[in-house]
Coordinates of C-alpha atoms and ligand atoms in Angstrom, one line a residue:
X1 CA -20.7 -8.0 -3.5
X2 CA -21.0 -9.4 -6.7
X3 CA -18.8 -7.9 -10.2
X4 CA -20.3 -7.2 -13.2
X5 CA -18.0 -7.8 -16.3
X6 CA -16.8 -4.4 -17.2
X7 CA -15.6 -4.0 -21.4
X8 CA -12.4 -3.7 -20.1
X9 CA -13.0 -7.5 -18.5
X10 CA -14.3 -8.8 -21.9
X11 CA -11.8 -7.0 -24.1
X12 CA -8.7 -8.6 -21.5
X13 CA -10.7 -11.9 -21.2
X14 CA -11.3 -12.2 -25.0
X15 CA -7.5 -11.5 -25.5
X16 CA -6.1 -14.0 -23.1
X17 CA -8.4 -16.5 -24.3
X18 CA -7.3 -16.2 -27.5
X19 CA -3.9 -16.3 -26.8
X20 CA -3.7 -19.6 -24.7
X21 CA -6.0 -21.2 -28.1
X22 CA -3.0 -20.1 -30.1
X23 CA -0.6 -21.0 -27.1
X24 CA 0.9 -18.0 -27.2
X25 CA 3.1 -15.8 -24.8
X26 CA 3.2 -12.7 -23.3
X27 CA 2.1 -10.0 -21.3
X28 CA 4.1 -6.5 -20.9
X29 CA 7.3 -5.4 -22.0
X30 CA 9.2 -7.6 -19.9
X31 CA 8.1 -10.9 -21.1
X32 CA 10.3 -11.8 -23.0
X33 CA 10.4 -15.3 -24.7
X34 CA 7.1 -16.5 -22.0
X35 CA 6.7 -20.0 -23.1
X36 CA 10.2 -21.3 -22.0
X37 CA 10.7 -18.4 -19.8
X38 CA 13.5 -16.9 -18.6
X39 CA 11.8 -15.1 -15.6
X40 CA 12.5 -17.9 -13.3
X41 CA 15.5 -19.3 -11.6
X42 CA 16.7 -22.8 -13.7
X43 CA 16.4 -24.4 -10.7
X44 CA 12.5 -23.6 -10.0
X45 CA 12.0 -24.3 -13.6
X46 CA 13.7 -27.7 -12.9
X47 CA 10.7 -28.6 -10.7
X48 CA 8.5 -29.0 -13.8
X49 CA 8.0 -32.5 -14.7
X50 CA 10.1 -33.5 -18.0
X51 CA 8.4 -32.3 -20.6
X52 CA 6.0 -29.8 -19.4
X53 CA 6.5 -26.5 -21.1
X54 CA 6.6 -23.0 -19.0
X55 CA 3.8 -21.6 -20.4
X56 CA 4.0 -17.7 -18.9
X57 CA 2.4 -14.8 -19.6
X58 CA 3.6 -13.2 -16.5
X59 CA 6.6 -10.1 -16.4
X60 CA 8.5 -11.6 -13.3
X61 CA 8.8 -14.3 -10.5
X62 CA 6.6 -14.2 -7.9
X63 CA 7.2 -17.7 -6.5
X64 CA 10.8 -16.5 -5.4
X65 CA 10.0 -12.9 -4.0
X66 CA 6.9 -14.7 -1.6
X67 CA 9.9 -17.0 0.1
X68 CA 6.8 -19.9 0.3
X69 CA 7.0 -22.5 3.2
X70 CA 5.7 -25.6 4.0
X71 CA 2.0 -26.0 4.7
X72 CA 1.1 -22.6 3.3
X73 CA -2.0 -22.1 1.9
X74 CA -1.3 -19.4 -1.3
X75 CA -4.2 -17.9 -3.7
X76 CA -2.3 -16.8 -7.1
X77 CA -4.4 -13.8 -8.4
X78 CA -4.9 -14.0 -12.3
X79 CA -3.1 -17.4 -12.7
X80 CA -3.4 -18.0 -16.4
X81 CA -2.5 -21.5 -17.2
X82 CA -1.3 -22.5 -13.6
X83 CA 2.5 -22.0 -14.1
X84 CA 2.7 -20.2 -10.7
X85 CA 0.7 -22.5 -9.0
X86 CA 2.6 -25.4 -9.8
X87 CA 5.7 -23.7 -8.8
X88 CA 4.2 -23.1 -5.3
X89 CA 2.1 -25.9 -5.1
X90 CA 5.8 -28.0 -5.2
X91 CA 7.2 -25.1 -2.7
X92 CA 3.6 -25.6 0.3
X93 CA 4.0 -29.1 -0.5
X94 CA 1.4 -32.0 0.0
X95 CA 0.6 -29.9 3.4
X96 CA -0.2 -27.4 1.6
X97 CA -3.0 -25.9 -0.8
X98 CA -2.7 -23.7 -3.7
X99 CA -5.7 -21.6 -5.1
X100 CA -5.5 -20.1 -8.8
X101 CA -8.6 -17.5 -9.5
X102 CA -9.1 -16.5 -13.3
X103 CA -12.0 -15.1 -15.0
X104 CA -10.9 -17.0 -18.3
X105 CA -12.7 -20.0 -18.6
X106 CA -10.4 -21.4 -21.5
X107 CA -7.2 -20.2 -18.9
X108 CA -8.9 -22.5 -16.4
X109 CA -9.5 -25.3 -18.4
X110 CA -5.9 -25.2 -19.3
X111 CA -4.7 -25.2 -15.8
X112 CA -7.0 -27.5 -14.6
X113 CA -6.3 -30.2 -17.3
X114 CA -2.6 -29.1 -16.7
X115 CA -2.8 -30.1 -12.8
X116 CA -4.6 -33.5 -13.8
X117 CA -1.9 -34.5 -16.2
X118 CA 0.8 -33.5 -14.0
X119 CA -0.8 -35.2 -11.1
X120 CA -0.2 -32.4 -9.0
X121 CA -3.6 -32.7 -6.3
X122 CA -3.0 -29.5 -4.3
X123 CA -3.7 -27.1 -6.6
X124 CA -7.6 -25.9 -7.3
X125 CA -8.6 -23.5 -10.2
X126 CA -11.7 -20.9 -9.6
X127 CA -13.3 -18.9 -12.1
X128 CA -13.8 -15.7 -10.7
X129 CA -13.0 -12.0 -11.0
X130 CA -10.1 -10.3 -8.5
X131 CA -12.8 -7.6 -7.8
X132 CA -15.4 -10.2 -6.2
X133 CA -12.9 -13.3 -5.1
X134 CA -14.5 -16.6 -5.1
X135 CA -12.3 -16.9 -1.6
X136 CA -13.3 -17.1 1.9
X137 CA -12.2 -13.9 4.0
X138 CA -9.1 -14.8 6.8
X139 CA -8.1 -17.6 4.6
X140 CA -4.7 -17.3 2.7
X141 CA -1.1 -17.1 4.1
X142 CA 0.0 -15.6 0.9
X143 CA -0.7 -14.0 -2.3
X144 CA 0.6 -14.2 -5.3
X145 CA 0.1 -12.3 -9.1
X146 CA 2.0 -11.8 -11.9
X147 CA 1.4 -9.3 -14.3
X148 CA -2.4 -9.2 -13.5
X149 CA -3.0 -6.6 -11.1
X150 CA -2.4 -3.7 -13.4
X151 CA -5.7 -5.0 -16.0
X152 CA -8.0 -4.3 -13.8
X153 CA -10.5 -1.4 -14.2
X154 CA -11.2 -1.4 -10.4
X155 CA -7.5 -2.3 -8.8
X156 CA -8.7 -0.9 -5.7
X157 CA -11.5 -3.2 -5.2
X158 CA -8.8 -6.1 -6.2
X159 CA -6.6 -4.9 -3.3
X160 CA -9.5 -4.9 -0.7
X161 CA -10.5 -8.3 -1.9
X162 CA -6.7 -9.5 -1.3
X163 CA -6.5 -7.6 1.8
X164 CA -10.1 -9.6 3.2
X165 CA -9.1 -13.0 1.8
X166 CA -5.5 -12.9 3.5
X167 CA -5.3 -13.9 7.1
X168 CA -3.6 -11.5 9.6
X169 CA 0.2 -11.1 9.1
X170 CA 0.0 -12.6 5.7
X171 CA 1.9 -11.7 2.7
X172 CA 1.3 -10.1 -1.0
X173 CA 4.1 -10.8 -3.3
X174 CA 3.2 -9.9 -6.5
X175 CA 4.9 -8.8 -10.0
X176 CA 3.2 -6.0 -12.1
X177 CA 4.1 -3.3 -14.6
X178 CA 3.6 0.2 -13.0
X179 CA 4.5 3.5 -14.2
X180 CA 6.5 6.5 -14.1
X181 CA 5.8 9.6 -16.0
X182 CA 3.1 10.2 -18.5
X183 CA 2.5 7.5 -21.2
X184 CA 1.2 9.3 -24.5
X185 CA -2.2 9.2 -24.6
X186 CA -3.2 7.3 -27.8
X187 CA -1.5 4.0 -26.2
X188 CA -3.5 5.1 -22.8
X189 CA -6.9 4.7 -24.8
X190 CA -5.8 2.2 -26.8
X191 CA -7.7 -1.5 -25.5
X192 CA -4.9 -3.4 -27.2
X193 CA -2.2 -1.5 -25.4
X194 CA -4.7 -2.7 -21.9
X195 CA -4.5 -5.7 -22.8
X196 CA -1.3 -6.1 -23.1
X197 CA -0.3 -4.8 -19.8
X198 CA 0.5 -0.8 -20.4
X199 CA -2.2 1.2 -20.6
X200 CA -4.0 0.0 -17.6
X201 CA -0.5 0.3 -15.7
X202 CA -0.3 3.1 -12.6
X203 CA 2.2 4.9 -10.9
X204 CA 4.3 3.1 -8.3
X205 CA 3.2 5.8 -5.7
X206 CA -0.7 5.6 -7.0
X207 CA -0.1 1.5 -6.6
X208 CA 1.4 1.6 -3.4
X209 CA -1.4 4.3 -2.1
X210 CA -4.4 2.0 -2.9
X211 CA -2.8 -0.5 -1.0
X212 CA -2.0 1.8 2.0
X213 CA -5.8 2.7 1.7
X214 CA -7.3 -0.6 1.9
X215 CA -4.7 -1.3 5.1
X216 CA -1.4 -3.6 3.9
X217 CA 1.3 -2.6 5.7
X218 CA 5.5 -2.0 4.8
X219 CA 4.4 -2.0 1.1
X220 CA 7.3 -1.9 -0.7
X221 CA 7.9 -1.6 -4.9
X222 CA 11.2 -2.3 -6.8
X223 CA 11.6 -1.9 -10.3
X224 CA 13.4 -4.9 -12.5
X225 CA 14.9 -3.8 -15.4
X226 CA 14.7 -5.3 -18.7
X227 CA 17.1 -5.1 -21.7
X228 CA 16.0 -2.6 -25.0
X229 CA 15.6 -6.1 -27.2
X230 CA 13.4 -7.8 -24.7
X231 CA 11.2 -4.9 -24.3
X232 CA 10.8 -4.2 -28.0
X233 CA 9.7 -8.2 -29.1
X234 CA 7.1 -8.0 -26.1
X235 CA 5.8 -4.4 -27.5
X236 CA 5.9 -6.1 -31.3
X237 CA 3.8 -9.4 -29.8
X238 CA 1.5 -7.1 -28.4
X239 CA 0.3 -5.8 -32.0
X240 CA -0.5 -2.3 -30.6
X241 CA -3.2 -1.0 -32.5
X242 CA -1.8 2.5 -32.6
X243 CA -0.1 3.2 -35.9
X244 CA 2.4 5.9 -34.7
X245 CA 3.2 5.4 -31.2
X246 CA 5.9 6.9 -29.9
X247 CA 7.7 4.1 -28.6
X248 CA 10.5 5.8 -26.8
X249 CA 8.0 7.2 -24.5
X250 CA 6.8 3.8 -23.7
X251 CA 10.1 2.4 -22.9
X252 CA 10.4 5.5 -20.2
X253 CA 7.5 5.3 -18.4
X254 CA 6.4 1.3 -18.2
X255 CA 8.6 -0.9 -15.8
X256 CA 7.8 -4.4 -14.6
X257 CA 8.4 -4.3 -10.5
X258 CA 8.7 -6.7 -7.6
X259 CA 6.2 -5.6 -5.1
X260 CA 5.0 -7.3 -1.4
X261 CA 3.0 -5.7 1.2
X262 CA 1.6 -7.6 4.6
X263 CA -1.8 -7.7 6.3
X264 CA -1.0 -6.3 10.0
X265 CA -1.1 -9.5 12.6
X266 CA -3.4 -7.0 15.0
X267 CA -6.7 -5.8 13.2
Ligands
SAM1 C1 -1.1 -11.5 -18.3 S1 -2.0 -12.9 -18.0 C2 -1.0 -13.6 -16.6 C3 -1.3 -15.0 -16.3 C4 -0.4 -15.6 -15.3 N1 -0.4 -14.9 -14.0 C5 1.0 -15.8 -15.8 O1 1.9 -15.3 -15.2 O2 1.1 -16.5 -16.8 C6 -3.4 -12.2 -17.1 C7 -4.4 -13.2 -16.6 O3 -5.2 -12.5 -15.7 C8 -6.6 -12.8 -16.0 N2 -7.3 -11.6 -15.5 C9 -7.1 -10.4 -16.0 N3 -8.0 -9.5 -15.3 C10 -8.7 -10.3 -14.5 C11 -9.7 -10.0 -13.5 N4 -10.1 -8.7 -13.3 N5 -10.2 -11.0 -12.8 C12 -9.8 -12.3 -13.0 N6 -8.8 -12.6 -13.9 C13 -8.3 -11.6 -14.6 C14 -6.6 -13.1 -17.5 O4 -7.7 -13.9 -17.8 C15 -5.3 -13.8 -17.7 O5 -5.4 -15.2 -17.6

């Protein structure tokens, strides 16, 4: 199975690309201030070496909701410039390994250049598209994403590939921005408002169904809420090329959620 770049893939690609030239933060209207982000617990943060910057573009904390041990091996879905994977790659340890997959090349080079600075030699960067993993099947005790999942154009083909990389009884803990009720349809066709993390969001119940369908297990979705201010600066830093949208409507409907689902132990 091999997957062809879709414009969906070049217009996202192009746009994170651009962002980590400019070093600039975020994705969705959780964000928030991304590059010393406020997603994660101080004390997480605190395992960054001194004067390494938290560059995020992510809309939650992953690292926390997967509970990583020890010796884990861990594949971070869209892992931008490697934040996440350094936060696990501390948590699995030298017994450990940690696997970031991005179809950025300029994300990869970041993370990569990131990993060599900070010495950090159990973390390995893949260029490669969630729809065709670059990952062997039965491999991965967990997966992580944040804020990834929700720009693809095929997410069900990203949750078979998770569901064949991980081995049996592993773990998908994974922050997105799903949906509830109708988003007005000039940000839905709008490739800005995809790129930023809205228009390409589902429902909860249309998430949590493709992942039933490919055969994870106690799937479960909870919203995290976000304050009006923080919402609005990540909708401005988006840039929304819709002139008129009703922003109210967008506030409803888009929520950033903590979500984990398991591959059964028996297949
Ligand atoms: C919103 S950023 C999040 C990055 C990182 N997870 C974080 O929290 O900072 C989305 C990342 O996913 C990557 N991405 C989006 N769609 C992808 C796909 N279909 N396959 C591989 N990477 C993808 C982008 O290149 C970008 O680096």
């Amino acid at each position: 199975m091999t997957q062809s770049p879709t414009p969906i893939h070049e217009v996202v690609r192009e746009h994170y690309a651009e962002r980590i030239k400019n070093s600039a933060s975020c994705c969705g209207p959780s964000a928030g201030s991304c590059s010393d982000s406020n997603l994660y617990p101080v004390d997480l943060l605190a395992t960054l070496p001194e004067g390494e910057s938290a560059v995020s573009y992510g809309c939650g904390d992953p690292i926390t909701l997967a509970s990583l041990q020890p010796g884990q091996t861990v594949l971070d879905l869209g892992s931008g410039a490697g934040l996440d994977c350094f936060f696990a790659a501390k948590k699995v340890g030298a017994t450990g390994h940690v696997i970031g997959v991005d179809m950025t090349p300029e994300m990869i080079e970041r993370a990569t250049s990131s990993a060599k600075r900070m010495n950090v030699t159990n973390v390995e960067f893949r260029q490669g598209y969630l729809e065709d993993l670059p990952v062997d099947a039965n491999s991965v005790d967990v997966i992580i994403s944040n804020c990834v999942i929700n720009l693809s154009p095929d997410k069900i083909k990203v949750f078979a590939e998770a569901f064949r990389v991980l081995k049996p009884g592993g773990k998908l803990a994974v922050s997105d921005i799903v949906t509830e009720g109708d988003l007005p349809e000039a940000v839905k066709q709008s490739l800005s408002a995809w790129a930023g993390c809205v228009a390409g969001a589902v429902e909860a119940k249309e998430y949590i169904g493709m992942m039933e369908a490919v055969g994870f297990t106690d799937v479960s979705v909870n919203p995290v809420f976000f304050d009006k201010e923080t919402v609005d600066s990540a909708l401005d830093e988006m840039k929304l090329d819709v002139k008129e949208y009703p922003r109210e409507a967008v506030y409803k409907a888009v929520y950033s959620a903590k979500i984990t689902a398991y591959k059964p132990d028996s297949m």
